[in-house]
CSV table of C-alpha atoms in Angstrom, one decimal:
chain,number,residue,atom,x,y,z
R,1,MET,CA,9.2,-163.7,56.2
R,2,ASP,CA,9.4,-162.8,52.0
R,3,LYS,CA,12.1,-164.5,50.1
R,4,LYS,CA,13.5,-160.6,49.9
R,5,GLN,CA,13.4,-159.5,52.9
R,6,LYS,CA,15.2,-162.8,54.0
R,7,GLU,CA,17.8,-162.0,51.8
R,8,PHE,CA,18.0,-158.7,52.3
R,9,ARG,CA,18.6,-159.8,56.1
R,10,GLU,CA,21.5,-162.4,55.4
R,11,GLY,CA,22.7,-160.1,53.0
R,12,LYS,CA,23.3,-157.9,56.2
R,13,GLU,CA,24.6,-161.1,58.6
R,14,SER,CA,26.9,-161.3,55.4
R,15,VAL,CA,28.7,-158.3,56.1
R,16,ARG,CA,28.5,-158.7,59.6
R,17,LYS,CA,30.2,-161.7,59.4
R,18,MET,CA,33.0,-160.4,57.3
R,19,MET,CA,33.8,-157.7,58.3
R,20,GLU,CA,34.2,-159.5,62.2
R,21,GLU,CA,36.7,-161.9,60.4
R,22,GLU,CA,38.5,-159.3,58.9
R,23,ALA,CA,38.7,-157.8,61.9
R,24,GLU,CA,39.7,-161.6,63.1
R,25,VAL,CA,42.9,-161.2,60.4
R,26,ARG,CA,44.0,-157.7,61.6
R,27,ARG,CA,43.7,-158.9,64.8
R,28,LYS,CA,46.2,-161.7,64.3
R,29,ALA,CA,48.9,-159.4,62.4
R,30,LEU,CA,49.2,-157.2,65.3
R,31,TYR,CA,50.1,-160.2,68.1
R,32,ARG,CA,52.5,-161.4,65.5
R,33,ARG,CA,54.4,-157.9,65.7
R,34,VAL,CA,58.4,-157.4,67.1
R,35,MET,CA,58.1,-155.8,70.3
R,36,PRO,CA,61.7,-154.0,70.0
R,37,LYS,CA,64.1,-154.0,73.2
R,38,LYS,CA,64.7,-150.4,73.1
R,39,LYS,CA,61.8,-147.9,73.0
R,40,GLY,CA,63.6,-145.3,70.5
R,41,ILE,CA,61.5,-143.6,67.3
R,42,LEU,CA,63.9,-145.4,65.1
R,43,ASP,CA,64.4,-148.4,67.1
R,44,MET,CA,60.2,-148.3,66.5
R,45,LEU,CA,60.5,-147.8,62.9
R,46,GLU,CA,63.5,-150.4,62.0
R,47,VAL,CA,61.2,-153.3,63.6
R,48,MET,CA,58.6,-151.9,60.8
R,49,THR,CA,58.5,-153.8,57.1
R,50,LYS,CA,59.2,-151.7,54.0
R,51,ASP,CA,55.4,-151.4,53.2
R,52,GLU,CA,54.8,-149.8,56.4
R,53,LEU,CA,57.5,-147.5,56.5
R,54,ASP,CA,56.3,-146.6,53.2
R,55,ASP,CA,52.6,-146.5,54.5
R,56,ILE,CA,54.1,-143.7,57.4
R,57,ARG,CA,56.4,-141.6,53.9
R,58,TYR,CA,53.3,-140.7,52.2
R,59,ASN,CA,51.2,-140.2,55.2
R,60,LEU,CA,53.8,-137.7,57.1
R,61,GLY,CA,54.3,-136.2,53.2
R,62,VAL,CA,58.0,-136.6,53.0
R,63,LYS,CA,59.0,-135.7,49.4
R,64,GLY,CA,62.2,-137.9,47.7
R,65,ALA,CA,62.3,-140.7,50.4
R,66,SER,CA,60.3,-143.2,47.8
R,67,LYS,CA,63.2,-144.6,46.5
R,68,LEU,CA,65.3,-144.9,49.5
R,69,ARG,CA,66.5,-148.4,51.2
R,70,LYS,CA,64.5,-149.3,54.4
R,71,ALA,CA,67.1,-148.9,56.8
R,72,GLU,CA,67.7,-144.9,55.2
R,73,LEU,CA,64.0,-144.4,54.8
R,74,ALA,CA,63.7,-145.6,58.5
R,75,LYS,CA,66.8,-142.8,59.5
R,76,ARG,CA,64.6,-140.0,57.6
R,77,LEU,CA,61.0,-140.7,58.9
R,78,ALA,CA,62.7,-141.0,62.4
R,79,VAL,CA,63.5,-137.3,62.3
R,80,GLU,CA,60.5,-136.6,59.6
R,81,ALA,CA,57.9,-138.0,62.2
R,82,VAL,CA,59.2,-135.5,65.5
R,83,ARG,CA,59.0,-132.8,63.2
R,84,PHE,CA,55.3,-133.9,62.7
R,85,ALA,CA,54.4,-134.2,65.5
R,86,GLN,CA,55.3,-130.7,66.9
R,87,HIS,CA,52.8,-129.8,64.3
R,88,TRP,CA,50.2,-132.3,64.6
R,89,PHE,CA,49.6,-132.7,68.5
R,90,PRO,CA,47.5,-128.8,69.0
R,91,SER,CA,45.1,-131.0,66.5
R,92,ILE,CA,44.3,-133.9,68.7
R,93,ASN,CA,41.2,-134.2,69.8
R,94,GLU,CA,40.1,-135.0,73.2
R,95,GLU,CA,40.4,-138.8,73.0
R,96,GLU,CA,44.0,-138.8,71.8
R,97,TYR,CA,44.8,-136.7,74.6
R,98,GLU,CA,43.7,-139.1,76.9
R,99,CYS,CA,45.7,-141.5,74.9
R,100,PHE,CA,48.9,-139.9,74.5
R,101,ARG,CA,48.1,-138.9,78.1
R,102,HIS,CA,47.8,-142.7,79.1
R,103,LEU,CA,50.8,-143.6,77.6
R,104,LEU,CA,52.7,-141.3,79.3
R,105,ASP,CA,51.6,-141.7,82.6
R,106,HIS,CA,52.4,-145.8,82.0
R,107,GLY,CA,55.8,-145.2,80.8
R,108,GLY,CA,55.7,-144.6,77.4
R,109,GLN,CA,53.0,-148.2,77.0
R,110,THR,CA,50.3,-149.8,78.1
R,111,ALA,CA,48.3,-153.6,77.9
R,112,GLU,CA,45.4,-151.6,78.6
R,113,PHE,CA,44.0,-150.5,74.5
R,114,ARG,CA,41.6,-152.8,73.0
R,115,ASP,CA,43.2,-154.6,70.1
R,116,ASP,CA,40.2,-154.0,68.0
R,117,ASP,CA,40.4,-150.5,68.1
R,118,GLU,CA,41.3,-149.7,64.6
R,119,ARG,CA,41.6,-146.0,64.9
R,120,LEU,CA,45.0,-146.9,67.1
R,121,ASP,CA,46.2,-147.7,63.3
R,122,TYR,CA,45.2,-144.3,62.3
R,123,LEU,CA,48.2,-142.8,65.3
R,124,ARG,CA,50.5,-146.0,64.3
R,125,ALA,CA,50.3,-144.9,60.5
R,126,LEU,CA,51.7,-141.6,60.9
R,127,GLY,CA,54.6,-143.1,63.0
R,128,LEU,CA,53.1,-141.9,66.3
R,129,VAL,CA,52.6,-145.0,67.9
R,130,SER,CA,53.7,-148.5,67.7
R,131,CYS,CA,52.5,-151.9,69.2
R,132,GLY,CA,54.6,-155.1,69.5
R,133,ASN,CA,53.6,-159.2,71.4
R,134,GLN,CA,55.8,-158.9,74.9
R,135,ASP,CA,54.2,-162.8,76.4
R,136,GLY,CA,51.4,-163.3,74.7
R,137,LYS,CA,50.0,-159.6,75.7
R,138,LEU,CA,49.3,-156.9,72.5
R,139,ILE,CA,51.2,-153.9,74.3
R,140,TRP,CA,51.2,-150.2,72.5
R,141,TYR,CA,53.7,-148.1,73.1
R,142,MET,CA,54.7,-144.6,72.1
R,143,PRO,CA,58.2,-143.8,71.3
R,144,LYS,CA,60.5,-141.4,73.8
R,145,GLU,CA,61.1,-138.8,70.9
R,146,ILE,CA,57.0,-138.9,71.1
R,147,CYS,CA,56.9,-138.5,74.5
R,148,GLU,CA,58.7,-135.6,74.9
R,149,GLU,CA,57.2,-133.4,72.5
R,150,PHE,CA,54.1,-134.3,74.3
R,151,ARG,CA,55.2,-133.2,77.5
R,152,LYS,CA,56.3,-130.1,76.2
R,153,LEU,CA,52.1,-129.0,75.4
R,154,ASP,CA,50.9,-130.8,77.5
R,155,SER,CA,49.2,-128.5,80.2
R,156,GLY,CA,45.5,-127.3,81.4
R,157,THR,CA,46.0,-125.5,78.2
R,158,PHE,CA,46.5,-127.9,75.8
R,159,ARG,CA,43.9,-130.3,77.8
R,160,SER,CA,41.6,-127.3,77.2
R,161,LEU,CA,42.8,-126.8,73.6
R,162,ALA,CA,42.1,-130.5,73.1
R,163,GLU,CA,37.7,-129.9,74.5
R,164,LEU,CA,37.7,-127.4,71.8
R,165,ASN,CA,38.9,-129.4,69.0
R,166,THR,CA,36.2,-132.3,70.2
R,167,GLU,CA,33.8,-129.3,70.0
R,168,THR,CA,34.8,-127.5,67.1
R,169,ALA,CA,34.7,-131.3,65.3
R,170,ARG,CA,31.5,-131.9,66.4
R,171,LEU,CA,29.5,-128.4,65.8
R,172,ALA,CA,31.1,-129.1,61.3
R,173,ALA,CA,30.0,-133.0,62.0
R,174,GLY,CA,26.5,-131.7,63.2
R,175,CYS,CA,26.7,-129.1,59.9
R,176,LEU,CA,27.6,-131.7,58.0
R,177,PHE,CA,24.9,-134.2,58.4
R,178,PHE,CA,22.0,-131.0,57.8
R,179,TYR,CA,24.1,-129.4,54.5
R,180,GLY,CA,25.7,-132.8,53.0
R,181,TYR,CA,28.9,-131.0,51.8
R,182,MET,CA,30.7,-127.2,52.6
R,183,ASP,CA,33.7,-126.1,51.5
R,184,TYR,CA,36.2,-124.9,54.0
R,185,ASP,CA,35.5,-121.4,54.4
R,186,THR,CA,31.7,-121.3,54.0
R,187,LEU,CA,31.9,-124.6,56.7
R,188,TYR,CA,34.5,-122.3,58.9
R,189,GLU,CA,32.1,-119.7,58.8
R,190,LYS,CA,29.4,-121.7,59.9
R,191,VAL,CA,31.3,-123.4,63.2
R,192,MET,CA,33.0,-120.0,64.3
R,193,SER,CA,29.6,-119.1,64.9
R,194,TYR,CA,27.9,-120.9,67.4
R,195,LEU,CA,31.5,-120.2,69.2
R,196,ASP,CA,31.8,-117.7,72.0
R,197,ALA,CA,34.7,-114.9,71.3
R,198,ALA,CA,37.6,-115.6,73.8
R,199,GLN,CA,37.4,-119.7,71.4
R,200,ARG,CA,37.1,-117.8,67.6
R,201,GLU,CA,40.1,-116.3,68.7
R,202,GLN,CA,42.1,-120.0,70.0
R,203,ILE,CA,40.8,-121.3,66.0
R,204,SER,CA,42.5,-119.7,63.3
R,205,PHE,CA,40.9,-121.5,59.4
R,206,MET,CA,44.7,-123.4,59.2
R,207,ASP,CA,43.9,-124.9,62.8
R,208,PHE,CA,40.1,-125.4,61.4
R,209,VAL,CA,41.4,-127.4,58.3
R,210,GLY,CA,44.2,-129.5,60.4
R,211,ILE,CA,41.6,-129.9,63.0
R,212,LEU,CA,38.6,-131.9,60.6
R,213,LEU,CA,42.0,-133.2,58.4
R,214,ASN,CA,42.7,-135.0,62.1
R,215,ALA,CA,39.1,-135.6,62.7
R,216,SER,CA,38.3,-137.8,59.7
R,217,CYS,CA,40.8,-140.3,59.9
R,218,TRP,CA,39.6,-140.5,64.3
R,219,GLN,CA,36.0,-141.1,63.1
R,220,THR,CA,33.4,-142.1,60.9
R,221,THR,CA,30.8,-139.2,60.7
R,222,LEU,CA,33.1,-136.7,58.5
R,223,THR,CA,35.1,-136.8,55.5
R,224,ALA,CA,38.1,-134.5,54.4
R,225,THR,CA,38.3,-133.5,51.0
R,226,PRO,CA,40.8,-131.9,49.1
R,227,TYR,CA,38.2,-128.4,49.2
R,228,GLY,CA,35.8,-128.6,52.3
R,229,ALA,CA,34.4,-131.4,54.9
R,230,MET,CA,31.2,-133.9,53.8
R,231,TYR,CA,28.8,-136.5,56.0
R,232,TYR,CA,29.9,-140.1,55.2
R,233,THR,CA,27.2,-140.7,53.5
R,234,LEU,CA,27.2,-138.6,50.5
R,235,ILE,CA,28.1,-140.0,47.3
R,236,ASP,CA,28.5,-137.2,45.1
R,237,PRO,CA,29.7,-134.0,46.5
R,238,ASP,CA,29.9,-132.2,42.5
R,239,GLN,CA,26.5,-133.1,41.6
R,240,LEU,CA,25.1,-131.9,45.2
R,241,GLU,CA,27.1,-128.2,44.5
R,242,LYS,CA,25.3,-128.9,41.0
R,243,GLU,CA,22.4,-128.6,42.8
R,244,ARG,CA,22.4,-126.0,44.9
R,245,ALA,CA,23.7,-124.1,42.5
R,246,ARG,CA,20.5,-124.0,41.4
R,247,ARG,CA,19.6,-122.0,44.8
R,248,ASP,CA,21.8,-119.7,45.0
R,249,ASN,CA,19.0,-116.9,46.3
R,250,LEU,CA,18.8,-119.6,49.4
R,251,ASP,CA,20.5,-119.7,52.3
R,252,PHE,CA,21.8,-122.3,54.5
R,253,ALA,CA,19.0,-123.6,57.0
R,254,PRO,CA,19.0,-121.4,60.2
R,255,LEU,CA,20.0,-124.6,63.0
R,256,THR,CA,20.7,-123.9,67.1
R,257,TYR,CA,22.9,-125.2,68.5
R,258,GLY,CA,21.8,-128.3,70.1
R,259,GLU,CA,20.5,-129.2,66.8
R,260,VAL,CA,23.9,-128.9,65.3
R,261,TYR,CA,26.0,-130.4,68.6
R,262,ASP,CA,23.2,-133.2,69.2
R,263,ALA,CA,23.9,-133.8,65.2
R,264,GLY,CA,27.5,-134.3,65.2
R,265,GLU,CA,27.1,-137.8,67.7
R,266,ALA,CA,28.6,-141.1,65.9
R,267,ASP,CA,25.0,-142.4,64.6
R,268,TYR,CA,23.2,-139.7,65.1
R,269,ILE,CA,19.3,-139.9,64.6
R,270,ARG,CA,16.5,-137.0,63.7
R,271,ASP,CA,14.2,-138.8,65.7
R,272,THR,CA,11.4,-136.8,64.2
R,273,PRO,CA,7.9,-138.0,64.1
R,274,ALA,CA,7.7,-139.2,60.4
R,275,TYR,CA,11.1,-141.1,61.6
R,276,LYS,CA,9.0,-142.5,63.9
R,277,GLU,CA,6.1,-143.0,61.9
R,278,LEU,CA,8.3,-144.7,59.4
R,279,ALA,CA,10.1,-147.2,61.5
R,280,ARG,CA,6.9,-148.2,63.1
R,281,PHE,CA,5.8,-149.5,59.8
R,282,PHE,CA,8.6,-151.8,59.7
R,283,MET,CA,8.1,-152.7,62.8
R,284,GLU,CA,4.1,-154.2,63.0
R,285,GLU,CA,3.6,-154.9,59.5
R,286,TYR,CA,6.7,-157.0,58.5
R,287,SER,CA,8.0,-158.0,62.2
R,288,CYS,CA,11.2,-156.5,62.0
R,289,ASP,CA,13.4,-155.2,65.3
R,290,VAL,CA,14.4,-152.0,66.8
R,291,LEU,CA,17.5,-152.1,65.1
R,292,GLU,CA,16.7,-153.7,61.7
R,293,ALA,CA,13.5,-150.9,61.2
R,294,ALA,CA,16.4,-147.9,62.3
R,295,ASP,CA,18.7,-149.2,59.2
R,296,LEU,CA,15.3,-149.4,56.8
R,297,VAL,CA,14.7,-146.4,57.8
R,298,GLY,CA,18.4,-145.4,57.5
R,299,GLU,CA,19.1,-146.3,54.2
R,300,VAL,CA,16.1,-144.3,52.9
R,301,LEU,CA,17.5,-141.2,54.3
R,302,ILE,CA,20.5,-142.0,52.6
R,303,LEU,CA,18.8,-142.5,49.3
R,304,LEU,CA,17.2,-139.3,49.9
R,305,GLN,CA,19.9,-137.5,50.9
R,306,ASN,CA,21.3,-138.6,47.4
R,307,ASP,CA,19.2,-136.3,45.7
R,308,ASN,CA,16.8,-139.8,44.6
R,309,ASP,CA,12.8,-139.3,44.6
R,310,ILE,CA,10.3,-141.3,46.7
R,311,GLN,CA,9.3,-142.7,44.1
R,312,GLU,CA,12.9,-144.1,43.7
R,313,ALA,CA,12.8,-144.4,48.1
R,314,ALA,CA,9.7,-146.3,47.4
R,315,ASP,CA,11.8,-149.0,44.5
R,316,PHE,CA,13.8,-149.1,46.7
R,317,LEU,CA,11.4,-150.4,49.3
R,318,GLU,CA,9.6,-152.9,46.8
R,319,GLU,CA,13.0,-154.9,45.5
R,320,LEU,CA,13.3,-155.4,49.5
R,321,GLY,CA,9.7,-157.2,49.4
R,322,PHE,CA,8.2,-154.4,51.2
R,323,MET,CA,5.8,-153.0,49.4
R,324,LYS,CA,3.9,-156.0,49.5
R,325,GLY,CA,-0.2,-155.6,49.1
R,326,LYS,CA,-2.4,-152.3,47.9
R,327,ARG,CA,-2.8,-151.6,52.0
R,328,ARG,CA,0.0,-152.1,52.8
R,329,CYS,CA,1.8,-150.6,49.9
R,330,GLU,CA,-0.6,-147.4,50.0
R,331,ALA,CA,0.9,-147.0,53.8
R,332,ALA,CA,4.2,-147.2,52.7
R,333,VAL,CA,3.8,-144.8,50.3
R,334,SER,CA,1.8,-142.4,52.4
R,335,LEU,CA,4.5,-142.6,55.5
R,336,LEU,CA,7.4,-142.0,52.6
R,337,ILE,CA,6.2,-138.8,51.6
R,338,ALA,CA,5.8,-137.4,55.2
R,339,PHE,CA,9.3,-137.9,55.8
R,340,TYR,CA,10.5,-136.5,52.3
R,341,HIS,CA,9.1,-133.7,53.3
R,342,THR,CA,10.0,-133.5,56.8
R,343,THR,CA,13.6,-134.4,55.8
R,344,ARG,CA,16.7,-131.4,56.1
R,345,LEU,CA,18.0,-131.8,52.8
R,346,TRP,CA,21.4,-131.4,51.1
R,347,SER,CA,19.9,-130.1,48.3
R,348,LEU,CA,17.6,-127.7,50.0
R,349,LYS,CA,20.4,-126.4,52.7
R,350,GLY,CA,19.0,-128.1,55.2
R,351,HIS,CA,15.9,-126.6,55.2
R,352,THR,CA,12.6,-129.1,54.6
R,353,PRO,CA,10.6,-129.0,52.0
R,354,GLU,CA,7.7,-128.2,54.6
R,355,GLU,CA,9.5,-125.9,55.1
R,356,LEU,CA,10.0,-123.8,51.6
R,357,PHE,CA,6.6,-125.1,49.8
R,358,ALA,CA,4.9,-123.4,53.5
R,359,ALA,CA,7.0,-120.0,53.1
R,360,ASP,CA,6.6,-119.8,49.3
R,361,SER,CA,2.5,-120.6,49.5
R,362,SER,CA,2.9,-118.1,52.6
R,363,GLY,CA,4.7,-115.1,51.2
R,364,SER,CA,5.4,-114.9,55.0
R,365,GLY,CA,7.9,-117.2,55.1
R,366,ARG,CA,5.8,-118.6,58.0
R,367,VAL,CA,6.3,-122.8,58.9
R,368,ILE,CA,2.5,-124.2,58.2
R,369,PRO,CA,2.4,-128.1,58.2
R,370,PHE,CA,2.5,-129.7,54.8
R,371,ASP,CA,-1.1,-131.5,54.9
R,372,GLN,CA,-2.5,-128.0,54.9
R,373,VAL,CA,-0.7,-126.4,52.1
R,374,ARG,CA,-0.4,-129.6,50.0
R,375,ARG,CA,-4.3,-129.2,49.2
R,376,GLN,CA,-3.7,-125.9,47.6
R,377,LYS,CA,-4.2,-125.9,43.7
R,378,VAL,CA,-0.6,-126.4,42.0
R,379,GLY,CA,-0.9,-126.9,38.3
R,380,ARG,CA,0.5,-130.4,36.6
R,381,ASN,CA,3.4,-128.9,35.3
R,382,ASP,CA,4.1,-126.5,37.6
R,383,PRO,CA,7.8,-127.0,40.3
R,384,CYS,CA,6.7,-129.6,42.9
R,385,PRO,CA,6.0,-128.1,46.1
R,386,CYS,CA,8.6,-130.9,47.4
R,387,GLY,CA,11.6,-128.8,46.1
R,388,SER,CA,12.4,-131.2,44.0
R,389,GLY,CA,12.9,-129.0,41.0
R,390,LYS,CA,10.9,-131.7,39.0
R,391,LYS,CA,7.3,-130.8,37.6
R,392,TYR,CA,4.5,-131.7,40.2
R,393,LYS,CA,3.0,-133.8,37.6
R,394,ASN,CA,6.2,-136.3,37.3
R,395,CYS,CA,7.1,-136.2,41.1
R,396,CYS,CA,4.5,-136.3,44.1
R,397,LEU,CA,1.3,-136.6,41.9
R,398,ARG,CA,2.1,-139.3,40.8
R,399,ARG,CA,2.7,-140.8,43.9
R,400,GLU,CA,-0.4,-139.6,45.7
R,401,GLU,CA,-2.4,-140.7,42.8
R,402,GLN,CA,-1.5,-144.7,43.4
């Protein structure tokens, strides 16, 4: 195994161990928490630290309370948390609904939640649930006032709303997988186009924003920003918007419901033939296992989606020792080119370079394989047919001549 490849794998293992250590620190902190004798919301807040109360104050957007003493702040938050729950519950997804339903069915508390489920920290930071150690068991509980607010809403209609919220958030995440970033207005219009008329009537624009804000805290797939939402691997949304501004006449790529819905799943992989070939290269040439190969292709995808070109992706692999030898290097570059040309790039609004060049070359918009159109005459100083915006001589020509 090459030294750099070994360092790469050791680095991944080091990160994994660090995450496990952090999870253990969190777990121990949870088990040190005090279980209040009563289950009212004020009882819950009074056993929290001042820092925890300040987190809840910030998350609930409570104004004019930053200088309150702990006891005064707890009383203020006891009122604000109930008021917040009344507005927040309509944005919940199915998993959150099941969480609250489970608590309600078990008298407001349970020992059945996993102590490594960090998503519960989000609910705790809103003052909706908390936990404590009881006879060596971690008990999660919902204050009686929050139980009552949930009970008021709970019905078949409310459950259906949670299902619709889940579908809406997943479709939004799927759109962002292909488009990278969208402002809320554009994303709302795009997601609504996949829902039927009855579903659209249930989700106003403000409802939609609330659903995404909630989803971005419950899952890792999408990130909500002040003006829009982005896929979690996007590094610079402002730079992406500048890049796309150069293509004002280009519409977002049309995608089917199935494509978008599938892409909204956590850790989704668009396993195209080019993806599989590149992954197979790492497995066959460098004895990577399936997960290592998928991780490497995923890193390449992140580079390409964040407006890096094929050369930069090749440099990344070279730094890791995956471009050793002329044969391997040529094979890797060829596979990178194929992967790039068949990837739905954020800078191209979800289109692949192959699609755009084929459409432009034929004049008919008909998509044809890139390995056919790339043989057409392209001047050295012409825009590169891959859609990078660079001159052909500074982009794909240089790589094809290597």
